[in-house]
Amino acid sequence: MAAFDIIRSGKHKTPLKPKPMADMPHTELGMDYKVWCDSHKGTHKWRNIRWSVLIFMNLLFVLSFVFDLAILEGSLSGSRLIGFYLMDPFNALQELAISSTTGYIVHLTMNFWIGLFTILIFWFLLGGRSYCSWMCPYHFLAEMGERLHNYLVKTKKIKEHAFHTGIRFVFWFGFIILALATQQLVFENLNVVGIVSRAMIYGPGLLLFWVFGILLFEIVYSKRFWCRYVCPIGTTWSLVGKLSPLTIKFDLDKCGYCRDCQTVCLVPHELWFVQRGKATQETHYTGSDCTNCGLCIDTCAGNALSYTLKGWGTVL
Amino acid sequence: MAKKQIGRREFIISGSVAAGVLAVAGVGVKYLDISHSGEQLRQDFLRPPGAIGEVEFMYGCIKCGLCVQICPVQAIKLAGAHEGLSYGTPYIDVREQPCDFSCDALQCVETCPTAVLNFEQFKDAGALAVEKASQEPGVDLSKVNPFEVQKVAMKEAVLMGKAHINKNTCLAHQRKGFKGISRGTDFEGIYRAPDSKFAYATPLKDKEFDREICNLCVTECPIGESAIVFVPGRGSGKLHPRVLEGCTGCGVCVMVCPTEKPSIVVEPIKS
């Protein structure tokens, strides 16, 4: 899987030579480098759009229940959008794993299958892990926690602790094996996404303390710990998004090597090509770990990053 | 190459910590599973209609809450964290709000995407009843409403539990009557009484009873005389309620029972 990503991203090729000073965007504009870098500070176009969508969708869940609107019923683990079922894929995957060993699989309704495939196609078209930044209520909380965390790191109150991102797959397989071994959807009892979603719709419960515990851990110890290293839902979506057309495009000739985009990014390894002397092609695309949150687009002074439908350029 | 090796080492260390955490979680779940398996099912934790066996229910239910949302009387609730592994699964507390069948179509069962509330049995029961009704000799087919027949048959096919009467506290057994509002004026429960002129459920507190011998559980039962009857006792000849085979365990009788502790309780069916 990883090898496949490398070939696709162009990481295996020999890097291009870094641009000379004369070709840098700030010299072309006749600006001071520092001033140029900060010229997009305070731009939050995509962040504001994304937060609006995220809050609106989660509010729609709540309002549908409170006012009996029948627009978006259920919760993030399974829902019905104007009558059409939608299933959480990791939940469904555990369910399928257990029920195929016990034979219960034959009882699953047609709505289950339709819901599973609808949501897979839907988020595949929208970039897979876009679910995280555009839909997940915990992502929103974690973004707030991240700001606090960044402040604490900046003022040297705490140290940053990073881990290997590959342990997501240990958790992903681990939770499926755990489900098979115990015949319970164990992950659902620990799933901060589902807990927050359910708490918003059906009322808060004791498990919110678990959510706050994770959040606190992220704030004082390791930045975005759950999203980066644990969440198997995000991992599932990143697998779904492997071949998704919607990604973020990088134009080397507009880049000023400032790396601001990597600092704001949840998954900085997906932006490996922004570093001076790393890019191997004139244009690069982010891989499937990218949540298409648009923070890098907002922060980029040279507009080197943009949303794109890869492979559809000639059609549209 | 050196950097790659460091990466690999880091992965092995944090990966094994992750695997260890998961293993501990697995042992914990198994422990909870075993320590809770001997527990009695409770009447304040009845599964909704059509629920399959508890073992399958625990992995089949994805905790989406669609059954909660569709129930017109809001009888179904999602369990909190204090229920342990049952967190997020649907239950009914019949003393607070029973299933009164006022949706007429077992909508919670129909809406369930994973069929842990299994609709098949009700579909079969409904179809069988319609077939039976149309084959009865001397029946005018134009007068048979298949939807009515199906509705009743589906309702009667529900089996959440069986009601049991506590003779020591039951008012009828003590030859006592009941006059007034059965659960007080601030009780929130609603139901559709058999003699109600509305098609939907109305609050229990709006209904005043006046009975010489208390028989609320018998008259308010949504199933009727196949489930509970008011009959003279074998020895004493006193009138008192008796639960029959047709009881579905819906729990309306438990809600309406005026004694402080309900004199009629639903025992969940263990399957």
PDB file of C-alpha atoms in Angstrom, chain A residues 8-226:
ATOM      1  CA  ARG A   8       1.834   7.637  -7.364  1.00  0.00           C
ATOM      2  CA  SER A   9       3.194  10.628  -5.475  1.00  0.00           C
ATOM      3  CA  GLY A  10       6.484  10.739  -7.376  1.00  0.00           C
ATOM      4  CA  LYS A  11       8.525  10.423  -4.181  1.00  0.00           C
ATOM      5  CA  HIS A  12      10.694   7.693  -5.704  1.00  0.00           C
ATOM      6  CA  LYS A  13      11.992   9.988  -8.454  1.00  0.00           C
ATOM      7  CA  THR A  14      15.099  12.182  -8.257  1.00  0.00           C
ATOM      8  CA  PRO A  15      14.294  15.594  -6.793  1.00  0.00           C
ATOM      9  CA  LEU A  16      14.358  18.666  -9.001  1.00  0.00           C
ATOM     10  CA  LYS A  17      16.967  21.339  -8.302  1.00  0.00           C
ATOM     11  CA  PRO A  18      15.735  24.059  -5.896  1.00  0.00           C
ATOM     12  CA  LYS A  19      14.596  27.240  -7.608  1.00  0.00           C
ATOM     13  CA  PRO A  20      17.178  30.062  -7.804  1.00  0.00           C
ATOM     14  CA  MET A  21      16.440  33.296  -5.932  1.00  0.00           C
ATOM     15  CA  ALA A  22      15.429  35.038  -9.162  1.00  0.00           C
ATOM     16  CA  ASP A  23      12.560  32.548  -9.679  1.00  0.00           C
ATOM     17  CA  MET A  24      11.159  32.840  -6.152  1.00  0.00           C
ATOM     18  CA  PRO A  25       7.673  34.358  -6.036  1.00  0.00           C
ATOM     19  CA  HIS A  26       8.638  37.132  -3.623  1.00  0.00           C
ATOM     20  CA  THR A  27      11.502  38.408  -5.820  1.00  0.00           C
ATOM     21  CA  GLU A  28       9.172  38.404  -8.819  1.00  0.00           C
ATOM     22  CA  LEU A  29       6.835  40.626  -6.812  1.00  0.00           C
ATOM     23  CA  GLY A  30       9.715  42.680  -5.438  1.00  0.00           C
ATOM     24  CA  MET A  31       8.746  41.956  -1.822  1.00  0.00           C
ATOM     25  CA  ASP A  32      10.716  41.194   1.308  1.00  0.00           C
ATOM     26  CA  TYR A  33      10.635  37.438   1.994  1.00  0.00           C
ATOM     27  CA  LYS A  34       9.238  37.731   5.551  1.00  0.00           C
ATOM     28  CA  VAL A  35       6.530  40.182   4.456  1.00  0.00           C
ATOM     29  CA  TRP A  36       5.636  37.936   1.540  1.00  0.00           C
ATOM     30  CA  CYS A  37       5.336  34.878   3.815  1.00  0.00           C
ATOM     31  CA  ASP A  38       2.965  36.660   6.184  1.00  0.00           C
ATOM     32  CA  SER A  39       0.879  38.193   3.419  1.00  0.00           C
ATOM     33  CA  HIS A  40      -1.856  35.551   3.813  1.00  0.00           C
ATOM     34  CA  LYS A  41      -2.036  35.682   7.608  1.00  0.00           C
ATOM     35  CA  GLY A  42      -5.632  36.125   8.675  1.00  0.00           C
ATOM     36  CA  THR A  43      -7.066  34.450   5.573  1.00  0.00           C
ATOM     37  CA  HIS A  44      -9.525  31.812   6.726  1.00  0.00           C
ATOM     38  CA  LYS A  45     -11.740  31.312   3.704  1.00  0.00           C
ATOM     39  CA  TRP A  46     -11.713  27.514   3.530  1.00  0.00           C
ATOM     40  CA  ARG A  47     -11.587  27.080   7.275  1.00  0.00           C
ATOM     41  CA  ASN A  48     -14.724  29.169   7.675  1.00  0.00           C
ATOM     42  CA  ILE A  49     -16.539  27.326   4.899  1.00  0.00           C
ATOM     43  CA  ARG A  50     -15.502  23.991   6.376  1.00  0.00           C
ATOM     44  CA  TRP A  51     -16.501  24.875   9.922  1.00  0.00           C
ATOM     45  CA  SER A  52     -19.873  26.080   8.646  1.00  0.00           C
ATOM     46  CA  VAL A  53     -20.465  22.803   6.812  1.00  0.00           C
ATOM     47  CA  LEU A  54     -19.336  20.734   9.814  1.00  0.00           C
ATOM     48  CA  ILE A  55     -21.503  22.633  12.276  1.00  0.00           C
ATOM     49  CA  PHE A  56     -24.467  22.685   9.907  1.00  0.00           C
ATOM     50  CA  MET A  57     -24.359  18.924   9.271  1.00  0.00           C
ATOM     51  CA  ASN A  58     -24.020  18.051  12.940  1.00  0.00           C
ATOM     52  CA  LEU A  59     -26.741  20.530  13.824  1.00  0.00           C
ATOM     53  CA  LEU A  60     -28.934  18.905  11.192  1.00  0.00           C
ATOM     54  CA  PHE A  61     -28.583  15.603  13.071  1.00  0.00           C
ATOM     55  CA  VAL A  62     -29.618  17.268  16.317  1.00  0.00           C
ATOM     56  CA  LEU A  63     -32.458  19.329  14.867  1.00  0.00           C
ATOM     57  CA  SER A  64     -33.826  16.364  12.919  1.00  0.00           C
ATOM     58  CA  PHE A  65     -34.314  14.549  16.207  1.00  0.00           C
ATOM     59  CA  VAL A  66     -35.399  17.472  18.370  1.00  0.00           C
ATOM     60  CA  PHE A  67     -37.966  18.813  15.911  1.00  0.00           C
ATOM     61  CA  ASP A  68     -38.750  15.511  14.208  1.00  0.00           C
ATOM     62  CA  LEU A  69     -37.683  16.886  10.817  1.00  0.00           C
ATOM     63  CA  ALA A  70     -36.829  13.505   9.242  1.00  0.00           C
ATOM     64  CA  ILE A  71     -34.014  15.037   7.165  1.00  0.00           C
ATOM     65  CA  LEU A  72     -30.908  13.497   8.700  1.00  0.00           C
ATOM     66  CA  GLU A  73     -31.912  10.906  11.299  1.00  0.00           C
ATOM     67  CA  GLY A  74     -29.689   8.627  13.346  1.00  0.00           C
ATOM     68  CA  SER A  75     -26.125   9.405  14.348  1.00  0.00           C
ATOM     69  CA  LEU A  76     -22.714   9.233  12.713  1.00  0.00           C
ATOM     70  CA  SER A  77     -22.542   5.455  13.183  1.00  0.00           C
ATOM     71  CA  GLY A  78     -25.618   4.965  11.024  1.00  0.00           C
ATOM     72  CA  SER A  79     -28.118   7.414   9.650  1.00  0.00           C
ATOM     73  CA  ARG A  80     -30.825   8.073   7.142  1.00  0.00           C
ATOM     74  CA  LEU A  81     -30.643  11.093   4.857  1.00  0.00           C
ATOM     75  CA  ILE A  82     -34.162  11.882   3.568  1.00  0.00           C
ATOM     76  CA  GLY A  83     -34.966   8.186   3.630  1.00  0.00           C
ATOM     77  CA  PHE A  84     -31.637   6.903   2.253  1.00  0.00           C
ATOM     78  CA  TYR A  85     -29.538   4.893   4.679  1.00  0.00           C
ATOM     79  CA  LEU A  86     -25.879   5.696   5.334  1.00  0.00           C
ATOM     80  CA  MET A  87     -23.539   3.459   7.361  1.00  0.00           C
ATOM     81  CA  ASP A  88     -20.268   4.151   9.106  1.00  0.00           C
ATOM     82  CA  PRO A  89     -17.799   1.952   7.183  1.00  0.00           C
ATOM     83  CA  PHE A  90     -15.574   0.896  10.085  1.00  0.00           C
ATOM     84  CA  ASN A  91     -18.571  -0.006  12.182  1.00  0.00           C
ATOM     85  CA  ALA A  92     -19.952  -1.936   9.244  1.00  0.00           C
ATOM     86  CA  LEU A  93     -16.598  -3.624   8.693  1.00  0.00           C
ATOM     87  CA  GLN A  94     -16.481  -4.926  12.284  1.00  0.00           C
ATOM     88  CA  GLU A  95     -20.082  -6.005  12.006  1.00  0.00           C
ATOM     89  CA  LEU A  96     -19.335  -7.870   8.758  1.00  0.00           C
ATOM     90  CA  ALA A  97     -16.235  -9.467  10.266  1.00  0.00           C
ATOM     91  CA  ILE A  98     -18.154 -10.838  13.250  1.00  0.00           C
ATOM     92  CA  SER A  99     -21.359 -11.731  11.460  1.00  0.00           C
ATOM     93  CA  SER A 100     -19.575 -13.590   8.681  1.00  0.00           C
ATOM     94  CA  THR A 101     -18.039 -15.907  11.276  1.00  0.00           C
ATOM     95  CA  THR A 102     -21.322 -16.434  13.111  1.00  0.00           C
ATOM     96  CA  GLY A 103     -23.515 -16.619  10.021  1.00  0.00           C
ATOM     97  CA  TYR A 104     -25.584 -13.613  11.041  1.00  0.00           C
ATOM     98  CA  ILE A 105     -24.527 -11.825   7.845  1.00  0.00           C
ATOM     99  CA  VAL A 106     -27.521 -13.226   5.922  1.00  0.00           C
ATOM    100  CA  HIS A 107     -29.920 -11.277   8.143  1.00  0.00           C
ATOM    101  CA  LEU A 108     -28.426  -7.857   7.417  1.00  0.00           C
ATOM    102  CA  THR A 109     -30.997  -5.780   5.576  1.00  0.00           C
ATOM    103  CA  MET A 110     -30.773  -4.415   2.061  1.00  0.00           C
ATOM    104  CA  ASN A 111     -30.762  -0.943   3.643  1.00  0.00           C
ATOM    105  CA  PHE A 112     -27.503  -1.848   5.378  1.00  0.00           C
ATOM    106  CA  TRP A 113     -25.792  -2.768   2.110  1.00  0.00           C
ATOM    107  CA  ILE A 114     -27.219   0.191   0.216  1.00  0.00           C
ATOM    108  CA  GLY A 115     -26.169   2.526   3.045  1.00  0.00           C
ATOM    109  CA  LEU A 116     -22.657   1.113   3.140  1.00  0.00           C
ATOM    110  CA  PHE A 117     -22.052   1.394  -0.594  1.00  0.00           C
ATOM    111  CA  THR A 118     -23.682   4.823  -0.879  1.00  0.00           C
ATOM    112  CA  ILE A 119     -21.425   6.310   1.747  1.00  0.00           C
ATOM    113  CA  LEU A 120     -18.316   4.650   0.328  1.00  0.00           C
ATOM    114  CA  ILE A 121     -19.021   6.098  -3.135  1.00  0.00           C
ATOM    115  CA  PHE A 122     -19.971   9.488  -1.700  1.00  0.00           C
ATOM    116  CA  TRP A 123     -16.783   9.994   0.308  1.00  0.00           C
ATOM    117  CA  PHE A 124     -14.658   8.355  -2.366  1.00  0.00           C
ATOM    118  CA  LEU A 125     -15.738  11.122  -4.736  1.00  0.00           C
ATOM    119  CA  LEU A 126     -15.080  13.736  -2.055  1.00  0.00           C
ATOM    120  CA  GLY A 127     -11.584  12.560  -1.203  1.00  0.00           C
ATOM    121  CA  GLY A 128     -12.035   9.847   1.446  1.00  0.00           C
ATOM    122  CA  ARG A 129     -10.619  11.435   4.553  1.00  0.00           C
ATOM    123  CA  SER A 130     -12.489  14.667   3.824  1.00  0.00           C
ATOM    124  CA  TYR A 131     -15.004  13.074   6.196  1.00  0.00           C
ATOM    125  CA  CYS A 132     -12.649  13.876   9.050  1.00  0.00           C
ATOM    126  CA  SER A 133     -12.333  17.606   8.575  1.00  0.00           C
ATOM    127  CA  TRP A 134     -15.726  18.323   7.009  1.00  0.00           C
ATOM    128  CA  MET A 135     -17.988  16.072   9.077  1.00  0.00           C
ATOM    129  CA  CYS A 136     -16.379  14.693  12.228  1.00  0.00           C
ATOM    130  CA  PRO A 137     -17.435  16.566  15.383  1.00  0.00           C
ATOM    131  CA  TYR A 138     -14.377  15.356  17.285  1.00  0.00           C
ATOM    132  CA  HIS A 139     -12.125  16.880  14.619  1.00  0.00           C
ATOM    133  CA  PHE A 140     -13.662  20.239  15.472  1.00  0.00           C
ATOM    134  CA  LEU A 141     -12.985  19.791  19.198  1.00  0.00           C
ATOM    135  CA  ALA A 142      -9.459  18.568  18.440  1.00  0.00           C
ATOM    136  CA  GLU A 143      -8.800  21.620  16.283  1.00  0.00           C
ATOM    137  CA  MET A 144      -9.609  23.797  19.283  1.00  0.00           C
ATOM    138  CA  GLY A 145      -7.380  21.619  21.467  1.00  0.00           C
ATOM    139  CA  GLU A 146      -4.618  21.897  18.897  1.00  0.00           C
ATOM    140  CA  ARG A 147      -4.598  25.699  19.209  1.00  0.00           C
ATOM    141  CA  LEU A 148      -4.154  25.409  22.948  1.00  0.00           C
ATOM    142  CA  HIS A 149      -1.475  22.773  22.445  1.00  0.00           C
ATOM    143  CA  ASN A 150       0.405  24.975  19.969  1.00  0.00           C
ATOM    144  CA  TYR A 151       0.303  27.847  22.432  1.00  0.00           C
ATOM    145  CA  LEU A 152       1.686  25.648  25.217  1.00  0.00           C
ATOM    146  CA  VAL A 153       4.481  24.379  22.982  1.00  0.00           C
ATOM    147  CA  LYS A 154       5.301  27.878  21.784  1.00  0.00           C
ATOM    148  CA  THR A 155       5.577  29.201  25.340  1.00  0.00           C
ATOM    149  CA  LYS A 156       7.727  26.173  26.209  1.00  0.00           C
ATOM    150  CA  LYS A 157       5.331  24.919  28.886  1.00  0.00           C
ATOM    151  CA  ILE A 158       5.295  21.453  27.330  1.00  0.00           C
ATOM    152  CA  LYS A 159       7.278  19.426  24.816  1.00  0.00           C
ATOM    153  CA  GLU A 160       5.917  18.008  21.571  1.00  0.00           C
ATOM    154  CA  HIS A 161       5.699  14.198  21.324  1.00  0.00           C
ATOM    155  CA  ALA A 162       5.317  12.647  17.897  1.00  0.00           C
ATOM    156  CA  PHE A 163       4.844   8.965  17.053  1.00  0.00           C
ATOM    157  CA  HIS A 164       5.043   6.827  13.966  1.00  0.00           C
ATOM    158  CA  THR A 165       1.872   7.341  11.901  1.00  0.00           C
ATOM    159  CA  GLY A 166       1.932   3.662  10.951  1.00  0.00           C
ATOM    160  CA  ILE A 167       0.519   2.665  14.344  1.00  0.00           C
ATOM    161  CA  ARG A 168      -2.874   3.635  12.933  1.00  0.00           C
ATOM    162  CA  PHE A 169      -2.803   0.344  11.091  1.00  0.00           C
ATOM    163  CA  VAL A 170      -1.960  -1.526  14.297  1.00  0.00           C
ATOM    164  CA  PHE A 171      -5.085   0.014  15.812  1.00  0.00           C
ATOM    165  CA  TRP A 172      -7.120  -0.607  12.673  1.00  0.00           C
ATOM    166  CA  PHE A 173      -6.331  -4.313  12.512  1.00  0.00           C
ATOM    167  CA  GLY A 174      -6.291  -4.518  16.300  1.00  0.00           C
ATOM    168  CA  PHE A 175      -9.846  -3.278  16.673  1.00  0.00           C
ATOM    169  CA  ILE A 176     -11.093  -5.708  14.035  1.00  0.00           C
ATOM    170  CA  ILE A 177      -9.303  -8.608  15.739  1.00  0.00           C
ATOM    171  CA  LEU A 178     -10.691  -7.395  19.075  1.00  0.00           C
ATOM    172  CA  ALA A 179     -14.193  -7.361  17.612  1.00  0.00           C
ATOM    173  CA  LEU A 180     -13.746 -10.910  16.339  1.00  0.00           C
ATOM    174  CA  ALA A 181     -12.262 -12.170  19.599  1.00  0.00           C
ATOM    175  CA  THR A 182     -14.886 -10.671  21.901  1.00  0.00           C
ATOM    176  CA  GLN A 183     -17.901 -10.669  19.535  1.00  0.00           C
ATOM    177  CA  GLN A 184     -18.598  -7.103  20.594  1.00  0.00           C
ATOM    178  CA  LEU A 185     -18.188  -3.827  18.771  1.00  0.00           C
ATOM    179  CA  VAL A 186     -15.492  -2.846  21.278  1.00  0.00           C
ATOM    180  CA  PHE A 187     -14.350   0.166  19.304  1.00  0.00           C
ATOM    181  CA  GLU A 188     -17.797   1.755  19.531  1.00  0.00           C
ATOM    182  CA  ASN A 189     -17.418   2.022  23.323  1.00  0.00           C
ATOM    183  CA  LEU A 190     -14.152   3.945  22.891  1.00  0.00           C
ATOM    184  CA  ASN A 191     -14.993   5.782  19.691  1.00  0.00           C
ATOM    185  CA  VAL A 192     -14.820   9.480  20.542  1.00  0.00           C
ATOM    186  CA  VAL A 193     -16.478  10.357  17.231  1.00  0.00           C
ATOM    187  CA  GLY A 194     -19.535   8.236  17.935  1.00  0.00           C
ATOM    188  CA  ILE A 195     -19.653   9.286  21.585  1.00  0.00           C
ATOM    189  CA  VAL A 196     -19.630  12.991  20.731  1.00  0.00           C
ATOM    190  CA  SER A 197     -22.177  12.499  17.964  1.00  0.00           C
ATOM    191  CA  ARG A 198     -24.491  10.488  20.231  1.00  0.00           C
ATOM    192  CA  ALA A 199     -24.047  12.907  23.111  1.00  0.00           C
ATOM    193  CA  MET A 200     -25.106  15.809  20.913  1.00  0.00           C
ATOM    194  CA  ILE A 201     -28.174  14.053  19.548  1.00  0.00           C
ATOM    195  CA  TYR A 202     -29.426  11.861  22.404  1.00  0.00           C
ATOM    196  CA  GLY A 203     -28.034  13.776  25.358  1.00  0.00           C
ATOM    197  CA  PRO A 204     -24.691  13.718  27.187  1.00  0.00           C
ATOM    198  CA  GLY A 205     -23.430  10.726  29.151  1.00  0.00           C
ATOM    199  CA  LEU A 206     -20.572   9.569  31.325  1.00  0.00           C
ATOM    200  CA  LEU A 207     -18.429   8.576  28.354  1.00  0.00           C
ATOM    201  CA  LEU A 208     -17.876  12.262  27.581  1.00  0.00           C
ATOM    202  CA  PHE A 209     -15.221  12.115  30.318  1.00  0.00           C
ATOM    203  CA  TRP A 210     -13.320   9.658  28.126  1.00  0.00           C
ATOM    204  CA  VAL A 211     -13.556  12.148  25.250  1.00  0.00           C
ATOM    205  CA  PHE A 212     -12.273  14.964  27.454  1.00  0.00           C
ATOM    206  CA  GLY A 213      -9.491  12.679  28.678  1.00  0.00           C
ATOM    207  CA  ILE A 214      -8.321  12.052  25.111  1.00  0.00           C
ATOM    208  CA  LEU A 215      -8.617  15.757  24.354  1.00  0.00           C
ATOM    209  CA  LEU A 216      -6.557  16.631  27.417  1.00  0.00           C
ATOM    210  CA  PHE A 217      -3.913  14.111  26.386  1.00  0.00           C
ATOM    211  CA  GLU A 218      -3.767  15.770  22.967  1.00  0.00           C
ATOM    212  CA  ILE A 219      -3.429  19.213  24.524  1.00  0.00           C
ATOM    213  CA  VAL A 220      -0.691  18.452  27.032  1.00  0.00           C
ATOM    214  CA  TYR A 221       1.223  15.594  25.422  1.00  0.00           C
ATOM    215  CA  SER A 222       0.882  14.805  21.731  1.00  0.00           C
ATOM    216  CA  LYS A 223      -0.727  16.983  19.060  1.00  0.00           C
ATOM    217  CA  ARG A 224      -3.875  15.474  17.507  1.00  0.00           C
ATOM    218  CA  PHE A 225      -3.055  12.053  19.000  1.00  0.00           C
ATOM    219  CA  TRP A 226      -6.422  10.437  18.221  1.00  0.00           C
TER     220      TRP A 226
END
